[in-house]
mmCIF file of C-alpha atoms in Angstrom:
data_model
loop_
_atom_site.group_PDB
_atom_site.id
_atom_site.type_symbol
_atom_site.label_atom_id
_atom_site.label_comp_id
_atom_site.label_asym_id
_atom_site.label_seq_id
_atom_site.Cartn_x
_atom_site.Cartn_y
_atom_site.Cartn_z
ATOM 1 C CA MET A 1 0.000 0.000 0.000
ATOM 2 C CA SER A 2 1.434 3.386 -1.009
ATOM 3 C CA THR A 3 1.937 6.264 1.405
ATOM 4 C CA ALA A 4 -0.768 8.250 -0.405
ATOM 5 C CA THR A 5 -3.227 5.359 -0.116
ATOM 6 C CA ARG A 6 -2.489 4.918 3.572
ATOM 7 C CA GLY A 7 -2.970 8.639 4.111
ATOM 8 C CA ALA A 8 -6.314 8.644 2.324
ATOM 9 C CA TYR A 9 -7.454 5.618 4.321
ATOM 10 C CA ALA A 10 -6.440 7.262 7.596
ATOM 11 C CA LYS A 11 -8.323 10.439 6.705
ATOM 12 C CA SER A 12 -11.423 8.443 5.748
ATOM 13 C CA HIS A 13 -11.233 6.462 8.984
ATOM 14 C CA ALA A 14 -10.890 9.659 11.011
ATOM 15 C CA LYS A 15 -13.878 11.198 9.235
ATOM 16 C CA ARG A 16 -16.034 8.145 9.879
ATOM 17 C CA ALA A 17 -15.006 8.205 13.548
ATOM 18 C CA LEU A 18 -15.985 11.886 13.760
ATOM 19 C CA ILE A 19 -19.397 11.162 12.257
ATOM 20 C CA ALA A 20 -19.928 8.124 14.494
ATOM 21 C CA ARG A 21 -19.169 10.158 17.601
ATOM 22 C CA ALA A 22 -21.612 12.851 16.507
ATOM 23 C CA ALA A 23 -24.346 10.247 15.938
ATOM 24 C CA TYR A 24 -23.599 8.651 19.318
ATOM 25 C CA GLU A 25 -23.863 11.984 21.125
ATOM 26 C CA ILE A 26 -27.186 12.787 19.470
ATOM 27 C CA VAL A 27 -28.604 9.359 20.342
ATOM 28 C CA LEU A 28 -27.698 9.937 23.995
ATOM 29 C CA GLU A 29 -29.285 13.384 23.943
ATOM 30 C CA VAL A 30 -32.555 12.778 22.090
ATOM 31 C CA GLY A 31 -32.769 9.038 21.313
ATOM 32 C CA HIS A 32 -32.371 7.252 17.992
ATOM 33 C CA ARG A 33 -35.883 8.023 16.749
ATOM 34 C CA ALA A 34 -35.184 11.769 16.755
ATOM 35 C CA LEU A 35 -31.795 11.485 15.045
ATOM 36 C CA THR A 36 -31.620 13.165 11.634
ATOM 37 C CA THR A 37 -28.865 13.117 9.051
ATOM 38 C CA SER A 38 -28.742 16.904 9.010
ATOM 39 C CA ALA A 39 -28.262 17.054 12.786
ATOM 40 C CA VAL A 40 -25.390 14.554 12.621
ATOM 41 C CA ALA A 41 -23.676 16.450 9.814
ATOM 42 C CA GLU A 42 -24.017 19.721 11.708
ATOM 43 C CA ARG A 43 -22.649 18.168 14.916
ATOM 44 C CA ALA A 44 -19.716 16.682 12.985
ATOM 45 C CA GLY A 45 -19.026 20.008 11.275
ATOM 46 C CA ILE A 46 -19.275 18.651 7.736
ATOM 47 C CA SER A 47 -21.759 18.798 4.867
ATOM 48 C CA GLU A 48 -24.442 16.152 4.460
ATOM 49 C CA ARG A 49 -22.936 15.229 1.101
ATOM 50 C CA THR A 50 -19.558 14.553 2.704
ATOM 51 C CA MET A 51 -21.191 12.580 5.491
ATOM 52 C CA GLN A 52 -23.196 10.470 3.063
ATOM 53 C CA TYR A 53 -20.007 9.644 1.155
ATOM 54 C CA HIS A 54 -18.702 7.903 4.278
ATOM 55 C CA LEU A 55 -21.978 6.683 5.811
ATOM 56 C CA PRO A 56 -24.689 6.788 3.129
ATOM 57 C CA THR A 57 -27.868 6.108 5.108
ATOM 58 C CA ARG A 58 -29.486 6.887 8.426
ATOM 59 C CA ASP A 59 -29.195 3.207 9.347
ATOM 60 C CA ASP A 60 -25.442 3.402 8.699
ATOM 61 C CA LEU A 61 -25.305 6.296 11.152
ATOM 62 C CA LEU A 62 -27.201 4.377 13.822
ATOM 63 C CA VAL A 63 -24.947 1.336 13.522
ATOM 64 C CA ALA A 64 -21.910 3.627 13.605
ATOM 65 C CA ALA A 65 -23.272 5.112 16.842
ATOM 66 C CA LEU A 66 -23.430 1.613 18.352
ATOM 67 C CA ARG A 67 -19.901 0.788 17.241
ATOM 68 C CA HIS A 68 -18.706 4.034 18.808
ATOM 69 C CA ALA A 69 -20.551 3.177 22.023
ATOM 70 C CA ASP A 70 -18.746 -0.173 22.105
ATOM 71 C CA SER A 71 -15.407 1.606 21.775
ATOM 72 C CA VAL A 72 -16.185 4.251 24.405
ATOM 73 C CA VAL A 73 -17.425 1.745 26.982
ATOM 74 C CA PRO A 74 -15.798 -1.556 25.972
ATOM 75 C CA ASP A 75 -17.882 -4.667 26.498
ATOM 76 C CA ALA A 76 -16.565 -6.766 29.390
ATOM 77 C CA LEU A 77 -16.916 -9.754 27.086
ATOM 78 C CA ASP A 78 -13.814 -8.448 25.301
ATOM 79 C CA HIS A 79 -11.719 -8.801 28.437
ATOM 80 C CA PRO A 80 -11.314 -12.378 29.727
ATOM 81 C CA GLU A 81 -9.294 -11.225 32.735
ATOM 82 C CA ALA A 82 -12.152 -8.953 33.845
ATOM 83 C CA MET A 83 -14.675 -11.770 33.448
ATOM 84 C CA GLU A 84 -12.589 -14.040 35.659
ATOM 85 C CA ARG A 85 -12.840 -11.613 38.586
ATOM 86 C CA VAL A 86 -16.603 -12.086 38.931
ATOM 87 C CA GLU A 87 -19.001 -15.013 38.943
ATOM 88 C CA LEU A 88 -20.396 -15.840 35.511
ATOM 89 C CA TRP A 89 -23.900 -14.805 36.556
ATOM 90 C CA GLU A 90 -22.631 -11.489 37.981
ATOM 91 C CA MET A 91 -21.125 -10.387 34.686
ATOM 92 C CA PRO A 92 -24.456 -9.980 32.794
ATOM 93 C CA MET A 93 -25.924 -8.234 35.841
ATOM 94 C CA LEU A 94 -23.113 -5.660 35.781
ATOM 95 C CA LEU A 95 -23.408 -5.135 32.024
ATOM 96 C CA THR A 96 -27.185 -4.861 32.200
ATOM 97 C CA ARG A 97 -27.020 -2.236 34.939
ATOM 98 C CA ARG A 98 -24.486 -0.339 32.838
ATOM 99 C CA ASP A 99 -26.828 -0.457 29.847
ATOM 100 C CA LEU A 100 -29.815 0.645 31.922
ATOM 101 C CA ALA A 101 -27.877 3.815 32.744
ATOM 102 C CA ARG A 102 -27.866 4.517 28.974
ATOM 103 C CA PRO A 103 -31.452 3.577 28.008
ATOM 104 C CA GLN A 104 -31.218 5.408 24.679
ATOM 105 C CA LEU A 105 -28.516 2.978 23.535
ATOM 106 C CA LEU A 106 -30.415 -0.025 24.843
ATOM 107 C CA SER A 107 -33.439 1.100 22.825
ATOM 108 C CA LEU A 108 -31.283 1.628 19.738
ATOM 109 C CA ARG A 109 -29.632 -1.783 20.077
ATOM 110 C CA ASN A 110 -33.016 -3.494 20.225
ATOM 111 C CA ALA A 111 -34.369 -1.478 17.292
ATOM 112 C CA ILE A 112 -31.323 -2.214 15.135
ATOM 113 C CA GLY A 113 -31.420 -5.879 16.143
ATOM 114 C CA ALA A 114 -34.793 -6.214 14.436
ATOM 115 C CA HIS A 115 -33.023 -5.737 11.089
ATOM 116 C CA ALA A 116 -30.016 -7.955 11.778
ATOM 117 C CA ASP A 117 -31.421 -10.829 9.720
ATOM 118 C CA GLU A 118 -31.389 -8.681 6.574
ATOM 119 C CA PRO A 119 -28.043 -9.384 4.819
ATOM 120 C CA ASP A 120 -27.970 -5.997 3.086
ATOM 121 C CA HIS A 121 -28.727 -4.005 6.234
ATOM 122 C CA PRO A 122 -25.728 -2.469 8.067
ATOM 123 C CA ALA A 123 -27.004 -4.050 11.283
ATOM 124 C CA HIS A 124 -26.329 -7.536 9.882
ATOM 125 C CA ALA A 125 -22.521 -7.322 9.993
ATOM 126 C CA TYR A 126 -22.535 -5.495 13.326
ATOM 127 C CA GLN A 127 -24.800 -8.009 15.045
ATOM 128 C CA ARG A 128 -22.988 -10.999 13.582
ATOM 129 C CA GLU A 129 -19.609 -9.702 14.775
ATOM 130 C CA HIS A 130 -21.007 -8.889 18.214
ATOM 131 C CA ASP A 131 -22.695 -12.279 18.615
ATOM 132 C CA GLU A 132 -19.677 -14.270 17.411
ATOM 133 C CA ARG A 133 -17.409 -12.424 19.829
ATOM 134 C CA ALA A 134 -19.850 -12.807 22.708
ATOM 135 C CA VAL A 135 -20.372 -16.546 22.086
ATOM 136 C CA ALA A 136 -16.619 -17.149 21.940
ATOM 137 C CA MET A 137 -15.933 -15.263 25.172
ATOM 138 C CA LEU A 138 -18.858 -16.800 27.052
ATOM 139 C CA ALA A 139 -17.863 -20.276 25.923
ATOM 140 C CA MET A 140 -14.330 -19.626 27.208
ATOM 141 C CA ALA A 141 -15.734 -18.403 30.522
ATOM 142 C CA ILE A 142 -17.903 -21.522 30.860
ATOM 143 C CA GLU A 143 -14.940 -23.804 30.147
ATOM 144 C CA ASN A 144 -12.864 -21.995 32.770
ATOM 145 C CA ARG A 145 -15.598 -22.345 35.351
ATOM 146 C CA GLN A 146 -16.095 -26.014 34.516
ATOM 147 C CA ARG A 147 -12.449 -26.538 35.392
ATOM 148 C CA LYS A 148 -13.002 -24.686 38.684
ATOM 149 C CA GLY A 149 -16.168 -26.656 39.459
ATOM 150 C CA SER A 150 -18.651 -23.757 39.397
ATOM 151 C CA ALA A 151 -20.299 -24.678 36.063
ATOM 152 C CA HIS A 152 -21.833 -28.073 35.344
ATOM 153 C CA PRO A 153 -19.319 -30.418 33.626
ATOM 154 C CA ASP A 154 -21.900 -31.786 31.175
ATOM 155 C CA LEU A 155 -22.500 -28.412 29.520
ATOM 156 C CA GLU A 156 -21.373 -27.920 25.931
ATOM 157 C CA PRO A 157 -19.774 -24.443 26.200
ATOM 158 C CA VAL A 158 -20.627 -23.011 22.766
ATOM 159 C CA GLU A 159 -24.205 -24.288 22.784
ATOM 160 C CA THR A 160 -24.730 -22.981 26.312
ATOM 161 C CA ALA A 161 -23.230 -19.613 25.377
ATOM 162 C CA ARG A 162 -25.737 -19.283 22.519
ATOM 163 C CA GLN A 163 -28.589 -20.126 24.881
ATOM 164 C CA LEU A 164 -27.397 -17.555 27.406
ATOM 165 C CA LEU A 165 -27.242 -14.812 24.786
ATOM 166 C CA ALA A 166 -30.704 -15.707 23.484
ATOM 167 C CA VAL A 167 -32.221 -15.554 26.960
ATOM 168 C CA TRP A 168 -30.426 -12.287 27.696
ATOM 169 C CA ALA A 169 -31.689 -10.635 24.496
ATOM 170 C CA GLY A 170 -35.204 -11.983 25.016
ATOM 171 C CA LEU A 171 -35.397 -10.631 28.554
ATOM 172 C CA GLU A 172 -34.168 -7.233 27.369
ATOM 173 C CA ARG A 173 -36.949 -7.075 24.777
ATOM 174 C CA GLN A 174 -39.565 -8.059 27.367
ATOM 175 C CA TRP A 175 -38.287 -5.356 29.709
ATOM 176 C CA MET A 176 -38.357 -2.723 26.951
ATOM 177 C CA VAL A 177 -42.054 -3.441 26.433
ATOM 178 C CA ASN A 178 -42.961 -3.793 30.113
ATOM 179 C CA PRO A 179 -40.283 -2.819 32.669
ATOM 180 C CA CYS A 180 -42.136 -4.452 35.539
ATOM 181 C CA PHE A 181 -39.209 -6.578 36.747
ATOM 182 C CA ASP A 182 -35.573 -6.170 37.756
ATOM 183 C CA LEU A 183 -33.904 -6.913 34.436
ATOM 184 C CA ALA A 184 -30.381 -7.268 35.825
ATOM 185 C CA ALA A 185 -31.478 -9.650 38.585
ATOM 186 C CA VAL A 186 -33.531 -11.837 36.246
ATOM 187 C CA VAL A 187 -30.709 -12.037 33.681
ATOM 188 C CA GLY A 188 -28.290 -13.046 36.455
ATOM 189 C CA SER A 189 -30.705 -15.684 37.725
ATOM 190 C CA ALA A 190 -31.067 -17.117 34.208
ATOM 191 C CA PHE A 191 -27.287 -17.404 33.856
ATOM 192 C CA ARG A 192 -27.067 -19.230 37.195
ATOM 193 C CA SER A 193 -29.731 -21.716 36.151
ATOM 194 C CA LEU A 194 -28.472 -22.373 32.630
ATOM 195 C CA THR A 195 -24.900 -22.979 33.781
ATOM 196 C CA GLY A 196 -26.022 -25.371 36.517
ATOM 197 C CA GLN A 197 -24.403 -23.301 39.240
ATOM 198 C CA PRO A 198 -27.000 -24.069 41.949
ATOM 199 C CA ALA A 199 -26.464 -27.801 41.425
ATOM 200 C CA MET A 200 -22.698 -27.377 41.560
ATOM 201 C CA GLU A 201 -22.946 -25.321 44.757
ATOM 202 C CA ALA A 202 -25.108 -28.021 46.327
ATOM 203 C CA ARG A 203 -22.610 -30.675 45.227
ATOM 204 C CA GLN A 204 -19.694 -28.738 46.720
ATOM 205 C CA ALA A 205 -21.601 -28.230 49.962
ATOM 206 C CA LEU A 206 -22.351 -31.956 50.141
ATOM 207 C CA LEU A 207 -18.696 -32.861 49.523
ATOM 208 C CA ALA A 208 -17.681 -30.436 52.262
ATOM 209 C CA VAL A 209 -20.058 -32.167 54.706
ATOM 210 C CA VAL A 210 -18.872 -35.611 53.677
ATOM 211 C CA GLY A 211 -15.284 -34.495 54.117
ATOM 212 C CA GLN A 212 -15.999 -33.624 57.735
ATOM 213 C CA LEU A 213 -17.415 -37.062 58.575
#
């Protein structure tokens, strides 16, 4: 790659980052439904034509806002060492409480997720990347906890990770429609149940009793 090409790429990347940050800020201020392309261009300090060259549609802007959010507040699923410092069921509780402090982004993530099954929609690549990363990290966390004895040994890590993510997303959607329950607590409880942690705790308690006989 030539120096000129690298320079052009860097400038394009910087411009896209500027636009993404502007879209992210507007989503936090007024929510994704009120976001307009003109408002994003004005916040970014560029023309709409220039903005549309980098991010052509409103949906591109919304997905860019989510990607920026992920970079500003990195997902704990990207950091195995952080996940190891808490119980597996505590991790989704912490992330859910973080997301509830930014309800505009939670609403956007659920709205964008409705289009993730459309291959030509910008949400498709974003959601696929997010899910693949989350499944891989959760599966690793399950395997680690199986070795420590806090997750059931019969679990298939990848399959269980997919189930956990599905339950998590489903509970979020229920809460968005009717926030009549403690979302973080219910998500944590679901993780405990699906990883067999109560059974493993009971087993460890029984072994401790037997060891004292």
